[in-house]
Amino acid sequence: MKLLRSIFFGFYSIINGIWLKVNKVDYGRLTIHGFLMIYNKGKVRIGNGGKINTHPLKNIIGGDTRSSVIVKKNAELIIGENFKMSNSAIYCAEKIHIGNNVMIGGSCRIWDSDFHPLSSSDRLANPNEGYNTRPIHIGSDVFIGGFSIILKGVSIGDGAIIGAGSVVARDVPAGEVWAGNPASFVKKIH
């Protein structure tokens, strides 16, 4: 069984390497378990020591989805060193910066966009144009619990923890635990 798993993920490693090059991703040492769905029309940089799980066998908690990274034209996604992400989605229409040593739990979503206009008449006329975007900044040493959503315009300070299932719609200071929908302050980390 171990040999089969090794062959299986070895195949994905080759495919992912080709797919990252085709999508012009600048990356260091990066381990990807499963096939990473990536679409890049902007700038993507991932630092050394990254690990992305994108297969149900690699994280049963978030195994209901696969990891995806979408970077729209002229957008910028910069990810620091020792980044860990499990079966989660990043959608970057403007700018997302993620620091070093960040862990993103299973089935999380990080979106810097509304995806569609807020006005119903604008949505009817052109549902995929004219939506709002605002940059996201996630500091270093942050942990984002599984099934959380980080919305546009949010800044999460260094060392913060986001509780599982949270919807983060406003800034989270460094060294604090936030949780809930909408996410609110729980406690300071010692």
GROMACS .gro file of C-alpha atoms in nm:
model
  190
    1MET     CA    1   0.000   0.000   0.000
    2LYS     CA    2   0.283   0.240   0.088
    3LEU     CA    3   0.445   0.179  -0.253
    4LEU     CA    4   0.119   0.248  -0.436
    5ARG     CA    5   0.067   0.570  -0.241
    6SER     CA    6   0.425   0.673  -0.320
    7ILE     CA    7   0.373   0.611  -0.693
    8PHE     CA    8   0.036   0.787  -0.685
    9PHE     CA    9   0.167   1.106  -0.521
   10GLY     CA   10   0.491   1.089  -0.725
   11PHE     CA   11   0.281   1.111  -1.042
   12TYR     CA   12   0.102   1.418  -0.903
   13SER     CA   13   0.439   1.575  -0.821
   14ILE     CA   14   0.543   1.563  -1.186
   15ILE     CA   15   0.208   1.696  -1.309
   16ASN     CA   16   0.206   1.977  -1.050
   17GLY     CA   17   0.561   2.081  -1.145
   18ILE     CA   18   0.458   2.115  -1.509
   19TRP     CA   19   0.133   2.294  -1.418
   20LEU     CA   20   0.314   2.544  -1.191
   21LYS     CA   21   0.558   2.627  -1.471
   22VAL     CA   22   0.279   2.665  -1.729
   23ASN     CA   23   0.107   2.907  -1.489
   24LYS     CA   24   0.434   3.101  -1.430
   25VAL     CA   25   0.438   3.046  -1.054
   26ASP     CA   26   0.761   3.150  -0.881
   27TYR     CA   27   0.811   2.896  -0.602
   28GLY     CA   28   1.077   2.747  -0.380
   29ARG     CA   29   1.076   2.400  -0.225
   30LEU     CA   30   0.709   2.302  -0.239
   31THR     CA   31   0.537   1.972  -0.161
   32ILE     CA   32   0.193   1.912  -0.309
   33HIS     CA   33  -0.008   1.602  -0.222
   34GLY     CA   34  -0.270   1.559  -0.496
   35PHE     CA   35  -0.340   1.781  -0.797
   36LEU     CA   36  -0.336   2.156  -0.730
   37MET     CA   37  -0.589   2.339  -0.943
   38ILE     CA   38  -0.416   2.666  -1.029
   39TYR     CA   39  -0.502   2.947  -1.269
   40ASN     CA   40  -0.261   3.241  -1.277
   41LYS     CA   41  -0.292   3.552  -1.491
   42GLY     CA   42  -0.110   3.776  -1.242
   43LYS     CA   43   0.189   3.723  -1.014
   44VAL     CA   44   0.227   3.428  -0.775
   45ARG     CA   45   0.524   3.365  -0.547
   46ILE     CA   46   0.540   3.085  -0.287
   47GLY     CA   47   0.839   3.066  -0.051
   48ASN     CA   48   1.045   2.762   0.051
   49GLY     CA   49   0.909   2.484   0.266
   50GLY     CA   50   0.548   2.505   0.151
   51LYS     CA   51   0.313   2.210   0.174
   52ILE     CA   52  -0.028   2.192   0.007
   53ASN     CA   53  -0.268   1.904   0.057
   54THR     CA   54  -0.522   1.874  -0.219
   55HIS     CA   55  -0.652   1.522  -0.190
   56PRO     CA   56  -0.903   1.360   0.048
   57LEU     CA   57  -0.646   1.100   0.158
   58LYS     CA   58  -0.419   1.373   0.292
   59ASN     CA   59  -0.671   1.545   0.521
   60ILE     CA   60  -0.998   1.374   0.603
   61ILE     CA   61  -1.126   1.684   0.782
   62GLY     CA   62  -1.118   1.900   0.469
   63GLY     CA   63  -1.128   1.617   0.217
   64ASP     CA   64  -1.459   1.731   0.073
   65THR     CA   65  -1.276   1.977  -0.152
   66ARG     CA   66  -0.941   2.019  -0.323
   67SER     CA   67  -0.699   2.306  -0.303
   68SER     CA   68  -0.730   2.572  -0.568
   69VAL     CA   69  -0.547   2.896  -0.636
   70ILE     CA   70  -0.697   3.151  -0.875
   71VAL     CA   71  -0.506   3.473  -0.949
   72LYS     CA   72  -0.675   3.714  -1.188
   73LYS     CA   73  -0.508   3.947  -1.438
   74ASN     CA   74  -0.275   4.203  -1.272
   75ALA     CA   75  -0.341   4.052  -0.926
   76GLU     CA   76  -0.065   3.951  -0.683
   77LEU     CA   77  -0.048   3.653  -0.447
   78ILE     CA   78   0.264   3.642  -0.230
   79ILE     CA   79   0.305   3.355   0.017
   80GLY     CA   80   0.595   3.331   0.263
   81GLU     CA   81   0.804   3.037   0.378
   82ASN     CA   82   0.679   2.721   0.552
   83PHE     CA   83   0.322   2.777   0.431
   84LYS     CA   84   0.080   2.490   0.498
   85MET     CA   85  -0.265   2.458   0.338
   86SER     CA   86  -0.508   2.169   0.330
   87ASN     CA   87  -0.786   2.132   0.071
   88SER     CA   88  -0.861   2.506   0.067
   89ALA     CA   89  -0.922   2.778  -0.190
   90ILE     CA   90  -0.752   3.112  -0.252
   91TYR     CA   91  -0.911   3.356  -0.497
   92CYS     CA   92  -0.703   3.667  -0.566
   93ALA     CA   93  -0.851   3.941  -0.784
   94GLU     CA   94  -0.631   4.222  -0.645
   95LYS     CA   95  -0.373   4.136  -0.376
   96ILE     CA   96  -0.325   3.873  -0.107
   97HIS     CA   97  -0.008   3.861   0.103
   98ILE     CA   98   0.047   3.570   0.343
   99GLY     CA   99   0.343   3.570   0.584
  100ASN     CA  100   0.578   3.295   0.699
  101ASN     CA  101   0.475   2.985   0.897
  102VAL     CA  102   0.105   3.021   0.820
  103MET     CA  103  -0.120   2.716   0.855
  104ILE     CA  104  -0.456   2.704   0.679
  105GLY     CA  105  -0.685   2.422   0.793
  106GLY     CA  106  -0.909   2.204   0.577
  107SER     CA  107  -1.177   2.358   0.354
  108CYS     CA  108  -1.091   2.723   0.420
  109ARG     CA  109  -1.163   3.005   0.174
  110ILE     CA  110  -0.960   3.324   0.126
  111TRP     CA  111  -1.132   3.568  -0.113
  112ASP     CA  112  -1.032   3.929  -0.182
  113SER     CA  113  -1.339   3.980  -0.400
  114ASP     CA  114  -1.720   3.988  -0.394
  115PHE     CA  115  -1.713   3.788  -0.723
  116HIS     CA  116  -2.027   3.966  -0.847
  117PRO     CA  117  -2.162   4.323  -0.836
  118LEU     CA  118  -2.381   4.408  -0.536
  119SER     CA  119  -2.645   4.585  -0.744
  120SER     CA  120  -2.906   4.348  -0.888
  121SER     CA  121  -2.929   4.548  -1.214
  122ASP     CA  122  -2.550   4.528  -1.254
  123ARG     CA  123  -2.560   4.153  -1.187
  124LEU     CA  124  -2.828   4.110  -1.454
  125ALA     CA  125  -2.635   4.320  -1.707
  126ASN     CA  126  -2.292   4.167  -1.645
  127PRO     CA  127  -2.267   3.929  -1.346
  128ASN     CA  128  -1.889   3.881  -1.367
  129GLU     CA  129  -1.773   4.243  -1.394
  130GLY     CA  130  -1.774   4.547  -1.167
  131TYR     CA  131  -1.741   4.367  -0.834
  132ASN     CA  132  -1.558   4.502  -0.530
  133THR     CA  133  -1.208   4.389  -0.432
  134ARG     CA  134  -0.982   4.484  -0.142
  135PRO     CA  135  -0.641   4.338  -0.045
  136ILE     CA  136  -0.597   4.077   0.225
  137HIS     CA  137  -0.292   4.064   0.452
  138ILE     CA  138  -0.224   3.761   0.672
  139GLY     CA  139   0.078   3.804   0.899
  140SER     CA  140   0.334   3.542   0.999
  141ASP     CA  141   0.274   3.254   1.242
  142VAL     CA  142  -0.104   3.265   1.187
  143PHE     CA  143  -0.328   2.958   1.220
  144ILE     CA  144  -0.662   2.955   1.040
  145GLY     CA  145  -0.892   2.677   1.163
  146GLY     CA  146  -1.077   2.450   0.921
  147PHE     CA  147  -1.384   2.568   0.730
  148SER     CA  148  -1.307   2.936   0.794
  149ILE     CA  149  -1.362   3.215   0.540
  150ILE     CA  150  -1.136   3.520   0.516
  151LEU     CA  151  -1.313   3.801   0.331
  152LYS     CA  152  -1.183   4.096   0.128
  153GLY     CA  153  -1.004   4.383   0.299
  154VAL     CA  154  -0.908   4.186   0.609
  155SER     CA  155  -0.573   4.211   0.785
  156ILE     CA  156  -0.477   3.936   1.032
  157GLY     CA  157  -0.187   4.021   1.264
  158ASP     CA  158   0.117   3.805   1.340
  159GLY     CA  159   0.053   3.506   1.563
  160ALA     CA  160  -0.326   3.532   1.550
  161ILE     CA  161  -0.551   3.225   1.560
  162ILE     CA  162  -0.882   3.200   1.376
  163GLY     CA  163  -1.119   2.942   1.525
  164ALA     CA  164  -1.268   2.671   1.303
  165GLY     CA  165  -1.573   2.772   1.101
  166SER     CA  166  -1.518   3.146   1.142
  167VAL     CA  167  -1.611   3.416   0.894
  168VAL     CA  168  -1.351   3.692   0.922
  169ALA     CA  169  -1.490   4.021   0.789
  170ARG     CA  170  -1.277   4.270   0.986
  171ASP     CA  171  -0.918   4.309   1.101
  172VAL     CA  172  -0.776   4.073   1.364
  173PRO     CA  173  -0.495   4.215   1.582
  174ALA     CA  174  -0.169   4.027   1.635
  175GLY     CA  175  -0.158   3.766   1.910
  176GLU     CA  176  -0.534   3.724   1.950
  177VAL     CA  177  -0.781   3.438   1.909
  178TRP     CA  178  -1.094   3.522   1.711
  179ALA     CA  179  -1.385   3.292   1.628
  180GLY     CA  180  -1.746   3.285   1.517
  181ASN     CA  181  -1.968   3.423   1.243
  182PRO     CA  182  -1.887   3.702   1.221
  183ALA     CA  183  -1.554   3.640   1.391
  184SER     CA  184  -1.502   3.834   1.713
  185PHE     CA  185  -1.241   3.854   1.987
  186VAL     CA  186  -1.210   3.547   2.215
  187LYS     CA  187  -0.886   3.605   2.406
  188LYS     CA  188  -0.526   3.717   2.388
  189ILE     CA  189  -0.257   3.454   2.339
  190HIS     CA  190  -0.004   3.454   2.625
   0.00000   0.00000   0.00000
